[in-house]
Coordinates of C-alpha atoms and ligand atoms in Angstrom, one line a residue:
X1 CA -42.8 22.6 231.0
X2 CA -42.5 25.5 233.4
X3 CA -39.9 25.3 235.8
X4 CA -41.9 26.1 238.9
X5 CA -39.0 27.1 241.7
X6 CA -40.8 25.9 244.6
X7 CA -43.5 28.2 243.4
X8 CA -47.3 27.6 242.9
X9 CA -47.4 27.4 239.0
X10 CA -51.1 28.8 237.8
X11 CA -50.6 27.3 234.4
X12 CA -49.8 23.5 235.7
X13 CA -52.9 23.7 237.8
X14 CA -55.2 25.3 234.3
X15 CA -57.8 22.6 233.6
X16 CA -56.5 20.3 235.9
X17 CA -59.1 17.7 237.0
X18 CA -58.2 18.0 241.0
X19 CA -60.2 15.4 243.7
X20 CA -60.5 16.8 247.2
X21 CA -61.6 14.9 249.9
X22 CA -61.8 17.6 253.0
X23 CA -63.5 20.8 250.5
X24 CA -66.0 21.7 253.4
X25 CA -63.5 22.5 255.8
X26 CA -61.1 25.5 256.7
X27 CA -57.9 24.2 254.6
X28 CA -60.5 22.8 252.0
X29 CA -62.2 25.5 251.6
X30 CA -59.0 28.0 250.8
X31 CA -58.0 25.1 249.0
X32 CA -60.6 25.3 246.6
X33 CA -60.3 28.9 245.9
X34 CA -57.1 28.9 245.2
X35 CA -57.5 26.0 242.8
X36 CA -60.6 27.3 241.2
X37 CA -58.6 30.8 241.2
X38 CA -56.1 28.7 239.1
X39 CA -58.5 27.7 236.6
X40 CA -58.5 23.7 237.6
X41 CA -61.5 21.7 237.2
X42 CA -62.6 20.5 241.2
X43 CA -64.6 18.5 242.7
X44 CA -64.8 18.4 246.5
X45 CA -66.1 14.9 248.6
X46 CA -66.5 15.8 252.3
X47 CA -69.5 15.8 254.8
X48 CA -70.9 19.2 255.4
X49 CA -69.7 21.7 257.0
X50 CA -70.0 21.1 260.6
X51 CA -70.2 24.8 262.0
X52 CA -72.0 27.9 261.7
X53 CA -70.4 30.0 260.6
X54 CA -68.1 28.3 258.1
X55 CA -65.7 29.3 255.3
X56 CA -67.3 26.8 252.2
X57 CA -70.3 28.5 253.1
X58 CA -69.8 32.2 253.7
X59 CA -66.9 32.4 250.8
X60 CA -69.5 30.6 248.3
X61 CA -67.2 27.8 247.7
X62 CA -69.4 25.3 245.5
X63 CA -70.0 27.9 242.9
X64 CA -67.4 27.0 240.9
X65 CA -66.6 23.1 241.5
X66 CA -68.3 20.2 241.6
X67 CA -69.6 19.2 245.2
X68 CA -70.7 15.3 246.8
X69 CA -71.4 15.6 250.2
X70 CA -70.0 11.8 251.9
X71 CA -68.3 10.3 254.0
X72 CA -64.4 8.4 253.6
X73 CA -66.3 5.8 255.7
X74 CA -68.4 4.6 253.1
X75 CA -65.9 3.1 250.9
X76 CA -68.3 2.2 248.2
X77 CA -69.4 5.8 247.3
X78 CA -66.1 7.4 247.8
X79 CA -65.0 4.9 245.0
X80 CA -67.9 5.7 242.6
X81 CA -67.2 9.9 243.3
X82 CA -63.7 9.4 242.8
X83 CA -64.0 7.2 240.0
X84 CA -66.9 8.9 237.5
X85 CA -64.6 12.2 237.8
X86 CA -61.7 10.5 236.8
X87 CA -58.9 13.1 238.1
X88 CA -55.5 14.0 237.3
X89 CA -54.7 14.9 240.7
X90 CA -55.8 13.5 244.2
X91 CA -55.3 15.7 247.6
X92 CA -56.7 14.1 250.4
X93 CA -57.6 16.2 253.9
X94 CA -60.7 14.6 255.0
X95 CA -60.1 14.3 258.6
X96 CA -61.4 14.1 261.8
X97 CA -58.8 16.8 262.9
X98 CA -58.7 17.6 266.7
X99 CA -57.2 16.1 269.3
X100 CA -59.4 16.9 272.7
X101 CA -62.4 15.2 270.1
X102 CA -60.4 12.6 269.7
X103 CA -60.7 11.6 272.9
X104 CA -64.2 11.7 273.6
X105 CA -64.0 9.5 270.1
X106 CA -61.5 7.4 269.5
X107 CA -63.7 5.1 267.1
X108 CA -65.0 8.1 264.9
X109 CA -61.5 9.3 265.0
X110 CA -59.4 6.0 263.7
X111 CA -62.2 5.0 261.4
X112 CA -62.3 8.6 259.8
X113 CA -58.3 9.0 259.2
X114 CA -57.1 5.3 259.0
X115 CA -59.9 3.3 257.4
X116 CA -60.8 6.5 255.5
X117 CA -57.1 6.7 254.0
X118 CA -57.7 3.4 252.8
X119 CA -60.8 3.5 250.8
X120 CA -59.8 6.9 249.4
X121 CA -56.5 5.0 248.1
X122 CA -58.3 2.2 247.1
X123 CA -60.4 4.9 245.2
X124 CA -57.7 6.2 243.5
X125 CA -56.4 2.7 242.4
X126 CA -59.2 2.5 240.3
X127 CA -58.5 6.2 238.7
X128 CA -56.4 5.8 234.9
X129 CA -55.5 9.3 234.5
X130 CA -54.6 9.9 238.5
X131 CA -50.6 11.2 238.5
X132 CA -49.9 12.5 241.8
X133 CA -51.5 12.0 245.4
X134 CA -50.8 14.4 248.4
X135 CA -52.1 12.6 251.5
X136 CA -52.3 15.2 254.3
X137 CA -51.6 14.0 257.8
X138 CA -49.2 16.7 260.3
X139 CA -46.5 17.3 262.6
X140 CA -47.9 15.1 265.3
X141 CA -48.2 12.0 263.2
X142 CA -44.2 11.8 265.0
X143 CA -43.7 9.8 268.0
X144 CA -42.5 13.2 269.8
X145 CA -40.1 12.6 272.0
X146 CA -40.1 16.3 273.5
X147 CA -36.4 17.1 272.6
X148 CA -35.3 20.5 271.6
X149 CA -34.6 19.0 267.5
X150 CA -36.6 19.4 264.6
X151 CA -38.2 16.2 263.0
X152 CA -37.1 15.1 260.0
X153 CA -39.3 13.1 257.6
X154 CA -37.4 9.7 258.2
X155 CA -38.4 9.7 262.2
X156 CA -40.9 7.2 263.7
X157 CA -44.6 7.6 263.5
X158 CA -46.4 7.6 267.1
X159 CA -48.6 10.0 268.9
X160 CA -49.9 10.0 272.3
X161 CA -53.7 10.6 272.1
X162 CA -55.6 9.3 269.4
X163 CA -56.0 11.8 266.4
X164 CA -51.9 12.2 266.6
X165 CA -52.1 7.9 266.4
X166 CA -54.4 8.1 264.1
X167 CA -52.0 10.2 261.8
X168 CA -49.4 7.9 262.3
X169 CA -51.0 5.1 261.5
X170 CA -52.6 7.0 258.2
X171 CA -48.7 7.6 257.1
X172 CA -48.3 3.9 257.8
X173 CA -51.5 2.7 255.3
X174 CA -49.6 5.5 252.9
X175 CA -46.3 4.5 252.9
X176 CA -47.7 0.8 252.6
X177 CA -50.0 1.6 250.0
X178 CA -47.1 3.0 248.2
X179 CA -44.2 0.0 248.2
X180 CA -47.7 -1.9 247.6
X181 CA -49.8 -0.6 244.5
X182 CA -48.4 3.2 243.5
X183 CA -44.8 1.9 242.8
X184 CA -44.9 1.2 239.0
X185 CA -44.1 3.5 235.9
X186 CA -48.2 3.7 235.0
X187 CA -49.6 4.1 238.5
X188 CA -49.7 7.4 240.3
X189 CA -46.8 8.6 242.9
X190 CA -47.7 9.1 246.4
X191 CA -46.7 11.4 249.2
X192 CA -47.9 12.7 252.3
X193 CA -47.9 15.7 253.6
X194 CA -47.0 16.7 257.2
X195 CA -47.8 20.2 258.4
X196 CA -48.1 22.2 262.0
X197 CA -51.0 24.4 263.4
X198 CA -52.8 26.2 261.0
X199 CA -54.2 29.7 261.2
X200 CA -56.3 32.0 259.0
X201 CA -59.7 33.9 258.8
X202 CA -62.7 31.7 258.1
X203 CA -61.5 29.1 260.7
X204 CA -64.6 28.6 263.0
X205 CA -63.7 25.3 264.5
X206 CA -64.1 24.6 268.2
X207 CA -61.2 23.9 270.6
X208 CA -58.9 25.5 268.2
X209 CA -56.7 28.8 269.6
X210 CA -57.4 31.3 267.0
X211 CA -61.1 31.3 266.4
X212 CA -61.6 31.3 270.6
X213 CA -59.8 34.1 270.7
X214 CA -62.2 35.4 268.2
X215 CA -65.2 34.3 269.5
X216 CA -64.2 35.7 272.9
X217 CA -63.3 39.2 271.4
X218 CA -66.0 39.5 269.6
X219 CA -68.3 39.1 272.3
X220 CA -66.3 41.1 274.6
X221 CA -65.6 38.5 277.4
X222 CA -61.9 37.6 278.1
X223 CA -60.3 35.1 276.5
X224 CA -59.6 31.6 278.9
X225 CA -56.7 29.6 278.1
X226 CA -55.2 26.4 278.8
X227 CA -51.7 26.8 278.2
X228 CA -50.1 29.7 277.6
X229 CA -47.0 28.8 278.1
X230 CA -46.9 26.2 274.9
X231 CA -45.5 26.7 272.1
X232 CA -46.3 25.4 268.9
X233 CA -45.6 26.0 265.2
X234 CA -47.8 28.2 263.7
X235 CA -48.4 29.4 260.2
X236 CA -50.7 30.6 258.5
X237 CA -53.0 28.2 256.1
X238 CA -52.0 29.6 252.6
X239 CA -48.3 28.1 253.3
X240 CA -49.0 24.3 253.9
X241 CA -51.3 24.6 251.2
X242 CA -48.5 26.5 248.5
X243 CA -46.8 23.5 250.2
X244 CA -49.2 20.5 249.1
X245 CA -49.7 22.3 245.7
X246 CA -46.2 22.6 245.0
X247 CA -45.6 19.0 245.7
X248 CA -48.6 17.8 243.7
X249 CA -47.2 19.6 241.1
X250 CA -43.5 18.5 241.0
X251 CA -45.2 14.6 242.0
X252 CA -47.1 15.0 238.8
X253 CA -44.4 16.1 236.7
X254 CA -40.8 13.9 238.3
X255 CA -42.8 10.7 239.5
X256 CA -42.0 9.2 241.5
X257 CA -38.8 10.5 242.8
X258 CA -40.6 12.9 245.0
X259 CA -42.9 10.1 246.5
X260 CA -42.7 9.8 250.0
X261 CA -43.4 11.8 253.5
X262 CA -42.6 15.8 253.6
X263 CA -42.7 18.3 256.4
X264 CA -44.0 22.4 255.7
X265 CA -43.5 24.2 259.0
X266 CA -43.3 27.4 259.2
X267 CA -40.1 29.9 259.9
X268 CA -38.5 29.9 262.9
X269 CA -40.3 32.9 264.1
X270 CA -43.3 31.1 263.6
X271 CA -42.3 29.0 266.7
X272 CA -44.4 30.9 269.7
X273 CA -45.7 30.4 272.8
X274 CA -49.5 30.8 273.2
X275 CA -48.9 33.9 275.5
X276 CA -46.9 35.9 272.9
X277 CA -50.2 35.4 270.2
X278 CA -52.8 36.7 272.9
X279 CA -50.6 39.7 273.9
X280 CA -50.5 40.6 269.8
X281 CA -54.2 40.0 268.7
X282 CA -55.0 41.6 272.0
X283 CA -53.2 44.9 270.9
X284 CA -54.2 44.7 267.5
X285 CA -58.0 44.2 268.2
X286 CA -58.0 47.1 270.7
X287 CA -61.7 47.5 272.3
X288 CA -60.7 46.8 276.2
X289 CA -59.7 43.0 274.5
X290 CA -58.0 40.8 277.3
X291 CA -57.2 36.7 278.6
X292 CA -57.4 34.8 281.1
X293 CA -56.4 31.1 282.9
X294 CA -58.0 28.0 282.5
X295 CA -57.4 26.3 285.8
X296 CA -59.7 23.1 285.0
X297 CA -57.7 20.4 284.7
X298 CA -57.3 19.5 281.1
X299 CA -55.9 16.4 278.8
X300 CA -52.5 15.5 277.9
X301 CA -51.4 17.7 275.1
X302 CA -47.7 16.8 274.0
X303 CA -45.2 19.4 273.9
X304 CA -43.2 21.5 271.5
X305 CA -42.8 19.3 268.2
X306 CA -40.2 21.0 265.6
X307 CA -40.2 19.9 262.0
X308 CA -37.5 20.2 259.8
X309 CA -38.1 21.6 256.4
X310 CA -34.5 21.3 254.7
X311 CA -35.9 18.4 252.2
X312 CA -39.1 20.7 251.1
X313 CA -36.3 23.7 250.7
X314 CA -34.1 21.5 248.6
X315 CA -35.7 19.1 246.9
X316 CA -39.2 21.6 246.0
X317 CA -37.3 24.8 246.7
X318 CA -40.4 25.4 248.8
X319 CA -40.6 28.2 251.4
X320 CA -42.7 29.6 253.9
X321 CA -43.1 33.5 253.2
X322 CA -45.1 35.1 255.8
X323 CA -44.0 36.0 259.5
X324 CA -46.2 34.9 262.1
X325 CA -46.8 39.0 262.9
X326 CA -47.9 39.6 259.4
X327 CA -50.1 36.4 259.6
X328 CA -51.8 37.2 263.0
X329 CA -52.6 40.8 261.5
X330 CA -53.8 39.1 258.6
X331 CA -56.1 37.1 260.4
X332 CA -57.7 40.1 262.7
X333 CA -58.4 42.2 259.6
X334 CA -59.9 39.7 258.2
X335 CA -62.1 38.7 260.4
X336 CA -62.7 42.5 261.5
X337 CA -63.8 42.9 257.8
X338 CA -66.1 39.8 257.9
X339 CA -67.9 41.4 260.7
X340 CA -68.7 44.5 259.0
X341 CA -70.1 42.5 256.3
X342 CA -66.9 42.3 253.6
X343 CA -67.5 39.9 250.9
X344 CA -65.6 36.7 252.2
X345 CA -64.7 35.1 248.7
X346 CA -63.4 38.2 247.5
X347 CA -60.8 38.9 250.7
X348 CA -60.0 35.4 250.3
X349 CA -59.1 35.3 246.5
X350 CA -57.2 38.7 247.3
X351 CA -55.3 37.4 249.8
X352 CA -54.3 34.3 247.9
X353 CA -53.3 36.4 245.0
X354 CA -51.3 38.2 247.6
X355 CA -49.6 35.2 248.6
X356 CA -49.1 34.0 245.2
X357 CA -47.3 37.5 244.1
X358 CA -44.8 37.1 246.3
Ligands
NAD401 N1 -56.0 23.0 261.1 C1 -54.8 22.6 261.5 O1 -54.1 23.3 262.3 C2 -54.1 21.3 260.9 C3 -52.8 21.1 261.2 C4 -52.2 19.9 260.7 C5 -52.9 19.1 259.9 N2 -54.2 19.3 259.6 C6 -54.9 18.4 258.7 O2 -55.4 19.1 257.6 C7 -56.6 18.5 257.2 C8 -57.8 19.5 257.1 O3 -57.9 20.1 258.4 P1 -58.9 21.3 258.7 O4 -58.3 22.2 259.7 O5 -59.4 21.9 257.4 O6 -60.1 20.6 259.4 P2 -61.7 20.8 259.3 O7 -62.3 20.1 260.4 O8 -62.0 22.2 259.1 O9 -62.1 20.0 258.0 C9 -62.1 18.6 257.9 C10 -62.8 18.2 256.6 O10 -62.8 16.8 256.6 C11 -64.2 16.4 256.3 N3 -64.5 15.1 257.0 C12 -64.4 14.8 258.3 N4 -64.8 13.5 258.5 C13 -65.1 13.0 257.3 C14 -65.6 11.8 256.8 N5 -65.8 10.8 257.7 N6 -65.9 11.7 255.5 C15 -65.7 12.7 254.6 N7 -65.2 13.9 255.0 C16 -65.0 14.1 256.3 C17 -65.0 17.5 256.8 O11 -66.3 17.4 256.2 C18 -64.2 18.7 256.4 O12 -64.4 19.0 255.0 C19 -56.9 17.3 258.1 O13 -56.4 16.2 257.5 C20 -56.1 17.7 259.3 O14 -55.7 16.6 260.1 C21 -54.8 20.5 260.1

């Protein structure tokens, strides 16, 4: 067995029969990539993609995995998908993910990530060969406190508006689902996976920081924010995902030893105020680029939430690699490239195996 060193190890993830719930969205969709990159045998169960543009479709992401288009909701189709595959491996990032959405729907919201959770772990109950489950929730699945210390996985669940709650209470169904049905030597280990803001080309989401600044730039109008003054933990999206893959992996191989809730931030230089990221994508695009002040008067948004990583260093000798300088520049070539036409799968694979070299 290789010995993987918190690295992503192409020759576990060879033929591997991976689930993915969440393909047709930004982390999916790099998700899939890499995994097809790696050889392993996907298949993705998500709704469509919900905007146009969008990664799974501009990077050709079904080409080379299976693809069901439904919804977590519908717990008896999710079983027969799941089921009829028969994976190895279960990742599970169907979500409804933003928070200012989640208050114009709370319903959509809880039923999505809570009730969802459930029938994708009933799903995998009924799933022989399944080994190892990563269920991906994030950073504001905490009950933040807004104190100046990192969270460590063993901190109460909470959240303030409902898609943070929501997150929580998905962790909850986990960890109960875990002392419940995945806690014997022939059933599968189970972990969840709890990760900060995300960033990286091919993320066309609304309400999101990095593709508004985008949009704005690319239509030459000044950028308006919120809050510039928050900061938040960014990172780029191929290191929560080397995160999740890692962990899968080790899961898969230890048991259930590793079962259990685990934070992937990103360095500490990853921790920025919104301000800082305009005045450096604003520089790098060039073209008379510029931002400006929201002065609406917009929702609660919790404050700075830390995570601790020490157990992800130690136990999965997992570490983030990339600066939040190199990511941002990242990000703005890629997206500069996409607008001259670039083939997206191929800067995406490239950038992976960029990633994965280091
Ligand atoms: N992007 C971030 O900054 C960030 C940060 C922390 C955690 N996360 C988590 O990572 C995961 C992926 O987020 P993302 O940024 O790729 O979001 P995204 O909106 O781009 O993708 C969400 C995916 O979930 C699928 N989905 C939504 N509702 C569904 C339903 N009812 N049934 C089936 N599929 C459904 C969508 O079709 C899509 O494939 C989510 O669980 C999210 O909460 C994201």
């Amino acid at each position: 067995m290789e010995v993987t060193k918190g690295k992503v190890a192409a020759s576990f993830w060879s033929d591997k029969r991976v689930f993915l719930t969440g393909h047709t969205g930004f982390k999916g969709a790099w998700l899939s990539l890499w995994l097809q990159s790696m050889g392993a045998v996907v298949k993705g169960y998500s709704l469509e993609p919900n905007t146009t543009p969008n990664l799974f479709t501009e990077a050709g992401v079904a080409e080379n995995m299976e693809t069901e288009i439904g919804d977590i909701r519908n717990e008896a189709q999710i079983a027969e998908s799941m089921t009829v595959f028969n994976p190895d491996v279960l990742i599970h990032m169907a979500a409804q993910p933003l928070v200012r959405l989640s208050y114009q729907e709370p319903v959509n919201t809880y039923t999505t990530n809570v009730i969802g959770t459930v029938h994708v772990l009933e799903a995998a109950r009924k799933c022989p060969n399944l080994k190892a489950i990563v269920s991906v929730t994030t950073d504001k699945c905490y009950e933040n406190k807004e104190w100046d210390w990192a969270y460590r996985e063993n901190e109460p669940m909470g959240g303030h508006d409902p898609y943070s709650s929501s997150k929580g209470c998905a962790e909850l169904v986990t960890s109960a689902y875990r002392r419940s049905f995945f806690n014997t030597e022939n059933s599968a280990s189970l972990a969840s996976a709890r990760a900060g803001n995300v960033i990286g080309g091919g993320d066309w989401a609304d309400d999101r920081l990095i593709p508004d600044i985008l949009n704005a730039f690319e239509k030459s109008e000044p950028v308006v924010i919120r809050n510039p003054l928050s900061t938040r933990p960014w990172q780029h999206v191929l290191e929560p995902l080397s995160g999740y893959l890692v962990l899968a992996q080790q899961l898969y191989e230890k048991g259930d030893e590793l079962a259990g809730g685990w934070n992937f931030g990103p360095k500490d230089d990853g921790c920025k105020p919104v301000n800082w990221i305009l005045d450096k994508m604003v520089a790098q695009w060039g073209n008379g680029a510029s931002w400006e002040l929201d002065k609406a008067n917009n929702p609660h948004e919790a404050g700075f939430l830390k995570l601790d990583c020490s157990k992800a260093a130690n136990k999965l000798k997992w570490q983030p690699k990339w600066s939040l300088e190199e990511s941002l520049e990242l990000i703005i070539n890629w997206h500069q490239k996409f607008l001259k036409g670039a083939d997206v799968r191929d800067q995406c694979i490239k950038e992976i195996n960029s990633y994965y070299k280091q």
